[in-house]
Tab-separated table of C-alpha atoms in Angstrom:
chain	number	residue	atom	x	y	z
A	1	MET	CA	34.013	-3.745	-18.711
A	2	ARG	CA	32.061	-4.236	-15.690
A	3	ASP	CA	32.646	-6.908	-13.116
A	4	ALA	CA	29.845	-9.682	-12.518
A	5	TYR	CA	29.135	-7.891	-9.741
A	6	HIS	CA	27.903	-4.587	-11.357
A	7	GLU	CA	26.499	-6.468	-14.259
A	8	GLU	CA	24.040	-8.385	-11.456
A	9	LEU	CA	22.861	-4.546	-10.232
A	10	ASP	CA	22.399	-3.267	-13.754
A	11	THR	CA	20.304	-6.365	-14.153
A	12	ILE	CA	18.486	-5.371	-11.057
A	13	GLY	CA	18.192	-1.756	-12.326
A	14	ASP	CA	16.678	-2.844	-15.854
A	15	GLY	CA	14.476	-5.111	-13.963
A	16	LEU	CA	12.896	-2.138	-11.967
A	17	VAL	CA	12.545	-0.330	-15.702
A	18	ASP	CA	10.896	-3.189	-16.941
A	19	MET	CA	8.192	-3.436	-13.936
A	20	ALA	CA	7.688	0.660	-14.363
A	21	ARG	CA	7.392	0.392	-18.254
A	22	LEU	CA	4.621	-2.708	-17.512
A	23	VAL	CA	2.530	-0.800	-14.754
A	24	GLY	CA	2.587	2.233	-16.594
A	25	SER	CA	1.028	0.429	-19.403
A	26	ALA	CA	-1.031	-1.120	-17.395
A	27	ILE	CA	-2.647	1.776	-15.670
A	28	GLY	CA	-3.255	3.722	-19.189
A	29	ARG	CA	-4.969	0.375	-20.567
A	30	ALA	CA	-7.014	-0.264	-17.570
A	31	THR	CA	-8.201	3.583	-17.631
A	32	THR	CA	-9.108	2.769	-21.390
A	33	ALA	CA	-11.041	-0.471	-20.673
A	34	ILE	CA	-13.033	1.485	-17.797
A	35	LEU	CA	-13.988	4.761	-19.849
A	36	ASP	CA	-14.795	2.621	-23.145
A	37	ALA	CA	-16.278	-0.494	-21.524
A	38	ASP	CA	-13.879	-2.673	-23.258
A	39	LEU	CA	-14.062	-6.359	-21.495
A	40	LYS	CA	-11.376	-7.725	-23.241
A	41	LEU	CA	-8.928	-4.997	-22.526
A	42	ALA	CA	-9.605	-5.131	-19.075
A	43	GLU	CA	-8.967	-9.089	-18.840
A	44	SER	CA	-5.942	-8.157	-20.852
A	45	VAL	CA	-4.730	-5.970	-18.194
A	46	ILE	CA	-5.764	-8.351	-15.224
A	47	ALA	CA	-3.720	-11.449	-16.766
A	48	ALA	CA	-0.554	-9.004	-17.332
A	49	ASP	CA	-0.495	-8.306	-13.901
A	50	GLU	CA	0.923	-11.911	-13.499
A	51	LYS	CA	4.007	-10.468	-15.434
A	52	VAL	CA	4.801	-8.180	-13.156
A	53	ASP	CA	4.456	-10.181	-9.851
A	54	ASP	CA	7.049	-12.510	-11.768
A	55	LEU	CA	9.220	-9.613	-12.343
A	56	GLN	CA	9.375	-8.820	-8.881
A	57	ARG	CA	9.721	-12.384	-7.613
A	58	ASP	CA	12.916	-12.372	-9.946
A	59	LEU	CA	14.005	-8.928	-8.860
A	60	GLU	CA	13.868	-9.940	-5.318
A	61	GLY	CA	15.663	-13.552	-5.636
A	62	ARG	CA	18.418	-11.439	-7.406
A	63	ALA	CA	18.690	-9.134	-4.780
A	64	ILE	CA	18.796	-11.350	-2.278
A	65	ALA	CA	21.399	-13.453	-3.647
A	66	LEU	CA	23.538	-10.747	-4.508
A	67	LEU	CA	23.529	-9.548	-0.763
A	68	ALA	CA	24.530	-13.202	0.158
A	69	ARG	CA	27.191	-13.789	-2.202
A	70	GLN	CA	28.771	-10.163	-2.696
A	71	GLN	CA	27.919	-8.543	0.723
A	72	PRO	CA	27.780	-5.098	-0.306
A	73	VAL	CA	28.326	-2.266	1.997
A	74	ALA	CA	27.819	1.419	2.007
A	75	THR	CA	26.198	2.890	-1.367
A	76	ASP	CA	26.129	-0.701	-3.026
A	77	LEU	CA	24.050	-2.219	-0.204
A	78	ARG	CA	21.726	1.086	-0.384
A	79	ILE	CA	21.208	0.259	-3.934
A	80	VAL	CA	20.164	-3.356	-3.264
A	81	VAL	CA	17.890	-2.674	-0.257
A	82	THR	CA	16.405	0.544	-2.123
A	83	SER	CA	15.604	-1.752	-5.145
A	84	LEU	CA	13.711	-4.055	-3.085
A	85	ARG	CA	11.680	-1.589	-1.702
A	86	MET	CA	10.960	0.046	-5.268
A	87	SER	CA	10.050	-3.527	-6.577
A	88	ALA	CA	7.262	-3.291	-3.927
A	89	ASP	CA	6.331	-0.026	-4.930
A	90	LEU	CA	6.057	-1.176	-8.433
A	91	GLU	CA	4.206	-4.566	-7.761
A	92	ARG	CA	1.651	-2.676	-5.795
A	93	SER	CA	1.251	-0.347	-8.510
A	94	GLY	CA	0.348	-2.995	-10.707
A	95	ASP	CA	-2.432	-4.436	-8.213
A	96	LEU	CA	-3.755	-1.211	-8.760
A	97	ALA	CA	-4.206	-0.758	-12.441
A	98	GLN	CA	-5.583	-4.188	-12.109
A	99	HIS	CA	-8.035	-3.027	-9.490
A	100	VAL	CA	-9.250	-0.451	-12.451
A	101	ALA	CA	-9.422	-3.220	-14.910
A	102	LYS	CA	-11.751	-5.644	-12.371
A	103	LEU	CA	-13.937	-2.542	-12.032
A	104	ALA	CA	-14.300	-2.009	-15.725
A	105	ARG	CA	-15.116	-5.819	-15.945
A	106	LEU	CA	-17.501	-5.969	-13.040
A	107	ARG	CA	-19.586	-3.417	-14.449
A	108	PHE	CA	-19.264	-4.535	-18.118
A	109	PRO	CA	-21.117	-4.101	-20.528
A	110	ASP	CA	-22.165	-0.523	-18.601
A	111	THR	CA	-19.017	1.546	-18.005
A	112	ALA	CA	-18.308	2.357	-14.081
A	113	VAL	CA	-17.596	6.203	-15.258
A	114	PRO	CA	-20.818	8.387	-16.050
A	115	HIS	CA	-20.149	10.952	-19.029
A	116	ASP	CA	-19.577	14.003	-17.164
A	117	LEU	CA	-16.674	12.183	-15.251
A	118	HIS	CA	-15.124	10.544	-18.301
A	119	ALA	CA	-12.741	13.797	-18.757
A	120	THR	CA	-11.237	13.677	-15.418
A	121	ILE	CA	-10.970	9.776	-14.897
A	122	LEU	CA	-9.171	10.156	-18.337
A	123	GLU	CA	-6.813	13.157	-17.360
A	124	MET	CA	-6.164	11.169	-14.144
A	125	GLY	CA	-5.149	7.988	-15.769
A	126	GLN	CA	-2.810	9.902	-18.338
A	127	LEU	CA	-0.908	11.671	-15.359
A	128	ALA	CA	-0.574	8.293	-13.748
A	129	GLN	CA	0.604	7.047	-16.828
A	130	ARG	CA	3.091	9.859	-17.349
A	131	LEU	CA	4.012	9.614	-13.806
A	132	MET	CA	4.947	6.112	-14.156
A	133	ALA	CA	6.738	6.894	-17.318
A	134	LYS	CA	8.638	9.948	-15.484
A	135	ALA	CA	9.620	7.295	-12.734
A	136	ALA	CA	11.050	4.717	-15.523
A	137	GLU	CA	13.168	7.550	-16.564
A	138	VAL	CA	14.308	8.539	-13.069
A	139	ILE	CA	15.539	5.196	-12.558
A	140	ILE	CA	17.348	5.080	-16.024
A	141	THR	CA	18.880	8.477	-15.623
A	142	LYS	CA	18.953	9.191	-11.793
A	143	ASP	CA	18.070	12.538	-12.686
A	144	VAL	CA	17.372	14.302	-9.511
A	145	ASP	CA	15.371	17.109	-10.727
A	146	LEU	CA	13.033	15.060	-12.837
A	147	ALA	CA	12.463	13.164	-9.827
A	148	LEU	CA	11.712	16.293	-7.947
A	149	GLN	CA	9.320	17.307	-10.517
A	150	LEU	CA	7.417	14.412	-10.160
A	151	GLU	CA	5.883	15.702	-6.907
A	152	HIS	CA	4.803	18.672	-8.648
A	153	ASP	CA	2.775	16.286	-11.035
A	154	ASP	CA	1.564	14.654	-8.119
A	155	ASP	CA	0.025	18.066	-6.651
A	156	ALA	CA	-1.834	17.925	-9.907
A	157	MET	CA	-3.075	14.345	-9.277
A	158	ASP	CA	-4.461	15.766	-5.601
A	159	LEU	CA	-6.117	18.806	-7.652
A	160	LEU	CA	-7.865	16.189	-9.976
A	161	HIS	CA	-8.938	13.861	-7.032
A	162	ARG	CA	-10.297	17.025	-5.105
A	163	ALA	CA	-12.209	18.040	-8.425
A	164	LEU	CA	-13.706	14.427	-8.668
A	165	PHE	CA	-14.959	14.383	-4.768
A	166	GLN	CA	-16.515	17.918	-5.238
A	167	HIS	CA	-18.668	16.679	-8.441
A	168	LEU	CA	-19.690	13.340	-6.287
A	169	MET	CA	-20.817	15.845	-3.136
A	170	ASP	CA	-22.417	18.131	-5.569
A	171	ASP	CA	-26.307	18.278	-4.826
A	172	ARG	CA	-26.788	17.768	-8.620
A	173	TRP	CA	-25.108	14.450	-8.148
A	174	LYS	CA	-27.674	12.146	-10.530
A	175	HIS	CA	-25.835	8.723	-10.835
A	176	GLY	CA	-27.062	7.047	-7.926
A	177	ILE	CA	-24.992	5.505	-4.995
A	178	GLU	CA	-23.505	2.407	-6.600
A	179	THR	CA	-21.627	4.959	-9.017
A	180	ALA	CA	-20.499	7.298	-6.435
A	181	VAL	CA	-18.670	4.157	-4.633
A	182	ASP	CA	-17.392	3.400	-7.673
A	183	VAL	CA	-15.830	6.608	-8.461
A	184	THR	CA	-14.642	6.989	-5.119
A	185	LEU	CA	-12.580	3.720	-5.485
A	186	LEU	CA	-11.381	4.690	-8.645
A	187	GLY	CA	-10.085	8.087	-7.291
A	188	ARG	CA	-8.357	6.230	-4.582
A	189	TYR	CA	-6.454	4.015	-7.027
A	190	TYR	CA	-5.090	6.648	-9.229
A	191	GLU	CA	-3.880	8.614	-6.250
A	192	ARG	CA	-2.428	5.806	-4.525
A	193	PHE	CA	-0.912	4.753	-8.040
A	194	ALA	CA	0.735	8.169	-8.272
A	195	ASP	CA	1.930	7.774	-4.713
A	196	HIS	CA	3.794	4.925	-5.677
A	197	ALA	CA	5.366	6.511	-8.603
A	198	VAL	CA	6.190	9.134	-6.740
A	199	SER	CA	7.688	7.294	-3.729
A	200	VAL	CA	10.201	5.382	-6.457
A	201	ALA	CA	11.421	8.860	-7.507
A	202	LYS	CA	11.840	9.451	-4.372
A	203	ARG	CA	13.956	6.796	-3.311
A	204	VAL	CA	16.138	7.312	-6.340
A	205	VAL	CA	16.913	10.910	-4.903
A	206	TYR	CA	17.888	9.227	-1.707
A	207	LEU	CA	20.292	7.038	-3.355
A	208	VAL	CA	21.804	9.732	-5.228
A	209	THR	CA	22.189	12.542	-3.001
A	210	GLY	CA	21.739	10.392	0.345
A	211	GLU	CA	18.966	13.107	1.294
A	212	HIS	CA	15.262	12.512	1.365
A	213	ALA	CA	13.606	14.251	-1.542
A	214	ASP	CA	11.470	16.441	0.710
A	215	GLU	CA	14.499	17.988	2.360
A	216	ILE	CA	15.770	18.914	-1.090
A	217	ALA	CA	12.347	20.251	-1.926
A	218	SER	CA	12.129	22.364	1.348
A	219	GLN	CA	15.292	24.156	0.740
A	220	ASP	CA	14.345	25.139	-2.268
A	221	THR	CA	10.752	26.559	-1.484
A	222	VAL	CA	11.628	27.177	2.156
A	223	ASN	CA	10.764	31.154	1.517
A	224	THR	CA	7.629	30.497	-0.151
A	225	VAL	CA	5.512	27.733	1.800
A	226	GLU	CA	2.897	28.419	4.095
A	227	GLY	CA	3.286	28.652	7.780
A	228	ALA	CA	2.304	25.643	9.579
B	1	MET	CA	24.500	-15.390	26.326
B	2	ARG	CA	23.701	-14.287	23.122
B	3	ASP	CA	26.014	-12.454	21.013
B	4	ALA	CA	26.000	-9.095	19.860
B	5	TYR	CA	24.705	-9.945	16.578
B	6	HIS	CA	21.764	-12.138	17.717
B	7	GLU	CA	21.141	-9.099	20.252
B	8	GLU	CA	20.570	-6.946	17.500
B	9	LEU	CA	18.343	-9.260	15.714
B	10	ASP	CA	16.328	-9.525	18.836
B	11	THR	CA	16.108	-5.469	18.842
B	12	ILE	CA	14.913	-5.723	15.471
B	13	GLY	CA	12.293	-8.180	16.134
B	14	ASP	CA	11.522	-6.186	19.348
B	15	GLY	CA	10.694	-2.840	17.031
B	16	LEU	CA	8.583	-5.307	14.922
B	17	VAL	CA	6.252	-6.236	17.792
B	18	ASP	CA	6.158	-2.424	19.276
B	19	MET	CA	5.109	-1.605	15.815
B	20	ALA	CA	2.223	-3.826	15.350
B	21	ARG	CA	1.417	-2.783	19.038
B	22	LEU	CA	1.167	0.742	18.139
B	23	VAL	CA	-0.996	0.399	15.198
B	24	GLY	CA	-3.307	-2.147	16.387
B	25	SER	CA	-3.940	0.456	19.120
B	26	ALA	CA	-4.054	3.163	16.842
B	27	ILE	CA	-6.933	1.178	14.589
B	28	GLY	CA	-9.078	0.806	17.602
B	29	ARG	CA	-8.601	3.994	18.943
B	30	ALA	CA	-9.405	5.447	15.517
B	31	THR	CA	-12.579	3.350	15.195
B	32	THR	CA	-13.693	4.781	18.482
B	33	ALA	CA	-13.011	8.334	17.345
B	34	ILE	CA	-15.113	8.018	14.433
B	35	LEU	CA	-18.045	6.111	15.999
B	36	ASP	CA	-18.321	8.411	18.813
B	37	ALA	CA	-17.290	11.596	17.060
B	38	ASP	CA	-14.283	12.259	19.590
B	39	LEU	CA	-12.065	14.935	18.301
B	40	LYS	CA	-9.511	14.614	20.747
B	41	LEU	CA	-9.321	10.950	20.170
B	42	ALA	CA	-8.599	11.470	16.540
B	43	GLU	CA	-6.095	13.980	17.315
B	44	SER	CA	-4.350	11.730	19.502
B	45	VAL	CA	-4.156	8.945	16.943
B	46	ILE	CA	-3.475	11.341	13.798
B	47	ALA	CA	-0.138	12.625	16.070
B	48	ALA	CA	0.557	8.903	17.589
B	49	ASP	CA	1.631	8.058	14.243
B	50	GLU	CA	4.845	9.573	13.921
B	51	LYS	CA	5.938	7.243	16.819
B	52	VAL	CA	5.250	4.731	14.353
B	53	ASP	CA	7.130	6.192	11.396
B	54	ASP	CA	10.262	6.996	14.038
B	55	LEU	CA	10.084	3.186	14.967
B	56	GLN	CA	10.662	2.403	11.328
B	57	ARG	CA	13.081	4.873	10.269
B	58	ASP	CA	15.209	3.261	13.510
B	59	LEU	CA	14.392	-0.352	12.389
B	60	GLU	CA	15.322	0.311	8.983
B	61	GLY	CA	18.650	1.951	10.053
B	62	ARG	CA	19.478	-1.043	12.556
B	63	ALA	CA	18.636	-3.410	9.826
B	64	ILE	CA	20.891	-2.103	7.295
B	65	ALA	CA	23.629	-1.277	9.646
B	66	LEU	CA	23.395	-5.008	10.662
B	67	LEU	CA	23.500	-6.063	6.754
B	68	ALA	CA	26.726	-4.059	6.307
B	69	ARG	CA	28.372	-4.823	9.465
B	70	GLN	CA	27.881	-8.630	9.922
B	71	GLN	CA	27.205	-9.245	6.301
B	72	PRO	CA	24.415	-12.296	7.458
B	73	VAL	CA	23.889	-15.255	4.315
B	74	ALA	CA	21.026	-17.756	4.349
B	75	THR	CA	18.594	-17.800	7.314
B	76	ASP	CA	19.867	-14.812	8.988
B	77	LEU	CA	19.848	-12.567	5.897
B	78	ARG	CA	16.310	-13.783	4.721
B	79	ILE	CA	15.058	-12.743	8.434
B	80	VAL	CA	16.476	-8.831	8.155
B	81	VAL	CA	15.207	-8.411	4.500
B	82	THR	CA	11.906	-9.844	5.700
B	83	SER	CA	11.918	-7.389	8.711
B	84	LEU	CA	12.514	-4.786	6.551
B	85	ARG	CA	8.929	-5.609	4.545
B	86	MET	CA	7.267	-6.148	7.887
B	87	SER	CA	8.235	-2.891	8.853
B	88	ALA	CA	6.930	-1.368	5.694
B	89	ASP	CA	3.519	-3.510	6.297
B	90	LEU	CA	3.473	-1.819	9.984
B	91	GLU	CA	4.130	1.824	8.721
B	92	ARG	CA	1.400	1.431	6.211
B	93	SER	CA	-1.045	0.141	8.604
B	94	GLY	CA	-0.191	3.105	10.878
B	95	ASP	CA	-1.317	5.503	7.608
B	96	LEU	CA	-4.417	3.715	7.305
B	97	ALA	CA	-5.330	3.808	10.902
B	98	GLN	CA	-4.416	7.606	10.318
B	99	HIS	CA	-6.843	7.976	7.740
B	100	VAL	CA	-9.566	6.669	9.834
B	101	ALA	CA	-8.930	9.067	12.442
B	102	LYS	CA	-8.418	12.083	10.101
B	103	LEU	CA	-12.167	11.131	8.697
B	104	ALA	CA	-13.532	11.359	11.927
B	105	ARG	CA	-11.724	14.756	12.289
B	106	LEU	CA	-12.996	15.796	9.095
B	107	ARG	CA	-16.432	15.238	9.557
B	108	PHE	CA	-16.651	16.195	13.320
B	109	PRO	CA	-19.063	17.042	15.333
B	110	ASP	CA	-20.835	14.999	13.386
B	111	THR	CA	-19.698	11.347	12.541
B	112	ALA	CA	-19.036	9.995	9.366
B	113	VAL	CA	-20.882	6.569	10.177
B	114	PRO	CA	-24.528	6.365	10.093
B	115	HIS	CA	-26.161	4.533	13.124
B	116	ASP	CA	-27.374	1.584	11.092
B	117	LEU	CA	-23.797	0.812	10.008
B	118	HIS	CA	-22.177	1.536	13.555
B	119	ALA	CA	-22.377	-2.492	14.391
B	120	THR	CA	-20.603	-3.358	10.927
B	121	ILE	CA	-17.794	-0.529	11.561
B	122	LEU	CA	-17.325	-1.505	14.899
B	123	GLU	CA	-17.337	-5.069	14.184
B	124	MET	CA	-14.338	-3.937	11.317
B	125	GLY	CA	-12.310	-2.136	13.839
B	126	GLN	CA	-12.159	-4.548	16.267
B	127	LEU	CA	-11.689	-7.142	13.935
B	128	ALA	CA	-8.396	-4.988	12.463
B	129	GLN	CA	-7.231	-4.721	16.089
B	130	ARG	CA	-7.329	-8.377	16.726
B	131	LEU	CA	-5.716	-9.154	13.611
B	132	MET	CA	-2.729	-7.023	14.486
B	133	ALA	CA	-2.293	-8.155	17.919
B	134	LYS	CA	-2.425	-11.565	16.479
B	135	ALA	CA	0.107	-10.627	13.962
B	136	ALA	CA	2.441	-9.088	16.900
B	137	GLU	CA	1.662	-12.477	18.532
B	138	VAL	CA	3.097	-14.153	15.307
B	139	ILE	CA	6.122	-12.240	15.425
B	140	ILE	CA	6.792	-13.077	18.839
B	141	THR	CA	5.870	-16.988	18.657
B	142	LYS	CA	6.730	-18.088	15.296
B	143	ASP	CA	3.976	-20.165	15.507
B	144	VAL	CA	2.787	-21.064	12.119
B	145	ASP	CA	-0.622	-22.317	12.981
B	146	LEU	CA	-1.741	-19.258	14.443
B	147	ALA	CA	-0.322	-17.106	11.237
B	148	LEU	CA	-2.622	-19.355	9.083
B	149	GLN	CA	-5.331	-18.585	11.300
B	150	LEU	CA	-5.160	-14.935	10.284
B	151	GLU	CA	-6.214	-15.774	6.901
B	152	HIS	CA	-9.539	-17.122	8.242
B	153	ASP	CA	-9.881	-14.025	10.379
B	154	ASP	CA	-9.440	-11.928	6.856
B	155	ASP	CA	-12.236	-13.811	5.421
B	156	ALA	CA	-14.549	-12.435	8.085
B	157	MET	CA	-13.118	-9.039	7.164
B	158	ASP	CA	-14.183	-9.680	3.693
B	159	LEU	CA	-17.543	-10.593	4.264
B	160	LEU	CA	-18.131	-7.637	6.485
B	161	HIS	CA	-16.445	-5.604	3.896
B	162	ARG	CA	-19.440	-7.134	1.252
B	163	ALA	CA	-21.899	-6.556	3.934
B	164	LEU	CA	-21.054	-3.002	3.873
B	165	PHE	CA	-21.373	-2.636	0.146
B	166	GLN	CA	-24.300	-4.056	-0.021
B	167	HIS	CA	-25.902	-2.012	2.647
B	168	LEU	CA	-24.588	1.178	0.669
B	169	MET	CA	-26.260	-0.349	-2.663
B	170	ASP	CA	-29.335	-0.948	-1.045
B	171	ASP	CA	-32.132	1.359	-2.645
B	172	ARG	CA	-33.168	2.296	0.809
B	173	TRP	CA	-29.787	3.937	1.557
B	174	LYS	CA	-31.036	7.163	2.818
B	175	HIS	CA	-27.813	9.029	3.812
B	176	GLY	CA	-26.815	11.172	0.711
B	177	ILE	CA	-23.510	10.830	-1.457
B	178	GLU	CA	-21.321	12.225	1.214
B	179	THR	CA	-21.815	9.553	3.545
B	180	ALA	CA	-21.497	6.925	0.930
B	181	VAL	CA	-18.509	8.079	-0.210
B	182	ASP	CA	-16.966	8.131	3.353
B	183	VAL	CA	-18.421	4.938	4.444
B	184	THR	CA	-16.667	3.572	0.958
B	185	LEU	CA	-13.418	4.986	1.891
B	186	LEU	CA	-13.596	3.561	5.653
B	187	GLY	CA	-14.393	0.083	4.176
B	188	ARG	CA	-11.280	0.375	2.069
B	189	TYR	CA	-8.756	1.311	4.996
B	190	TYR	CA	-10.283	-1.397	7.225
B	191	GLU	CA	-9.857	-4.279	4.296
B	192	ARG	CA	-6.103	-2.906	3.473
B	193	PHE	CA	-5.016	-2.737	7.348
B	194	ALA	CA	-6.299	-6.330	7.624
B	195	ASP	CA	-4.301	-7.301	4.600
B	196	HIS	CA	-1.053	-5.793	5.832
B	197	ALA	CA	-1.569	-7.974	9.035
B	198	VAL	CA	-1.963	-10.601	7.307
B	199	SER	CA	0.936	-9.900	5.122
B	200	VAL	CA	3.168	-9.633	8.364
B	201	ALA	CA	1.972	-13.188	9.483
B	202	LYS	CA	2.767	-14.668	5.984
B	203	ARG	CA	6.019	-13.268	5.829
B	204	VAL	CA	6.902	-15.152	9.219
B	205	VAL	CA	5.332	-18.179	7.883
B	206	TYR	CA	8.149	-17.960	4.933
B	207	LEU	CA	10.509	-17.271	7.185
B	208	VAL	CA	9.894	-20.348	9.385
B	209	THR	CA	9.038	-22.737	7.312
B	210	GLY	CA	10.682	-21.344	3.858
B	211	GLU	CA	7.355	-21.842	2.247
B	212	HIS	CA	4.792	-19.307	1.388
B	213	ALA	CA	1.514	-19.309	3.300
B	214	ASP	CA	-0.625	-19.891	0.342
B	215	GLU	CA	1.316	-23.172	-0.276
B	216	ILE	CA	0.795	-24.231	3.353
B	217	ALA	CA	-2.706	-23.445	3.284
B	218	SER	CA	-3.668	-25.272	-0.122
B	219	GLN	CA	-2.192	-28.526	1.188
B	220	ASP	CA	-4.677	-28.451	3.443
B	221	THR	CA	-7.692	-27.785	1.625
B	222	VAL	CA	-6.576	-29.087	-1.765
B	223	ASN	CA	-9.707	-31.341	-1.450
B	224	THR	CA	-12.170	-28.968	-0.569
B	225	VAL	CA	-11.216	-25.812	-3.063
B	226	GLU	CA	-13.863	-25.242	-5.538
B	227	GLY	CA	-12.775	-25.663	-9.256
B	228	ALA	CA	-11.304	-22.584	-11.175
């Protein structure tokens, strides 16, 4: 049986997983809402962010109480402090999903996304959701290899983001400025969402190995990277 | 004379002030770089962000060492945890200033900002810099009234941001899509920078009063706010 202290640590970990699942679901639903111009779905995503904020507040309260009561050191201390940071990443991811939903609401009954960009935005939304699902799995399993995978997935997000910009900058763009502004912001929201998912995974790597994910990745690829 | 513990807390506070000053300077210089298409200045802002990152790493190391060695409780614990959060806000503000500088570099020898938006972007840049200067002062003085002022200043940023969008959406916009995209992102960078400055100030309010800034502000304005 685990002692009260480690049970409390587990509860904090569970809270992080719950947050990751909620924001992963939120970005998926927000993407559907903006592509289908579904106002009801957008409203539900916007409302659901409160639950994420509540979870974060709860988790922070527990973490600080744990620091005060148990005064952990070494690894345990690092786990608690890192949990606080992960919860901040996840809370911010929830905000970004909410931004997507708010844009869907703002443009309703139109859709903010022109048809020739539906596929790209759908792909960004799905990738964002997958990244967050993997981040949740990394929190549960502490699987360093899986965590390092997220960086590769994030490269795919960067490519999608770049494709989006190329499409915008194309002389044949015919959707006007308002849509260009909407698509620019959308691209940024998905990119930042993905960054936060990667950041969560990297923090787990740091907890498990004591090394930053970048250091481990560079050990693997030192012979293949391009010169500075 | 102060004991070693409180000296170490002071050092952490000094680190936060140093970070705030650096990023305040960075956003001012980045704004000049983008308005004047000054490549050298842009490069110097981009390079200087490393110093901000170093300060954050140093500060986090000190905060965690302090938690481990001194095991503070109550207010002292809250100060250390809140310092970690403030340093994350400031580090992110540095990134945003760097984004502005990178956009200046990307468009060099052109400027990303069309002439009819120079005044608005200049105002956003100056306001962002002022907000961060006030945030630094709030860290030093722990002046709750000054901290609450930042929220009003941030309203001015929101107005500028809205004006920027109105200009973009105007049928007479004649600068093309690329510039619309650049200006959209710039607006977002300044707005987020300001949010982080406000967040730093709010965290000080919470430390000093134990109440969240929103609660205090709503006590002041409860009779004047519009219905939900």
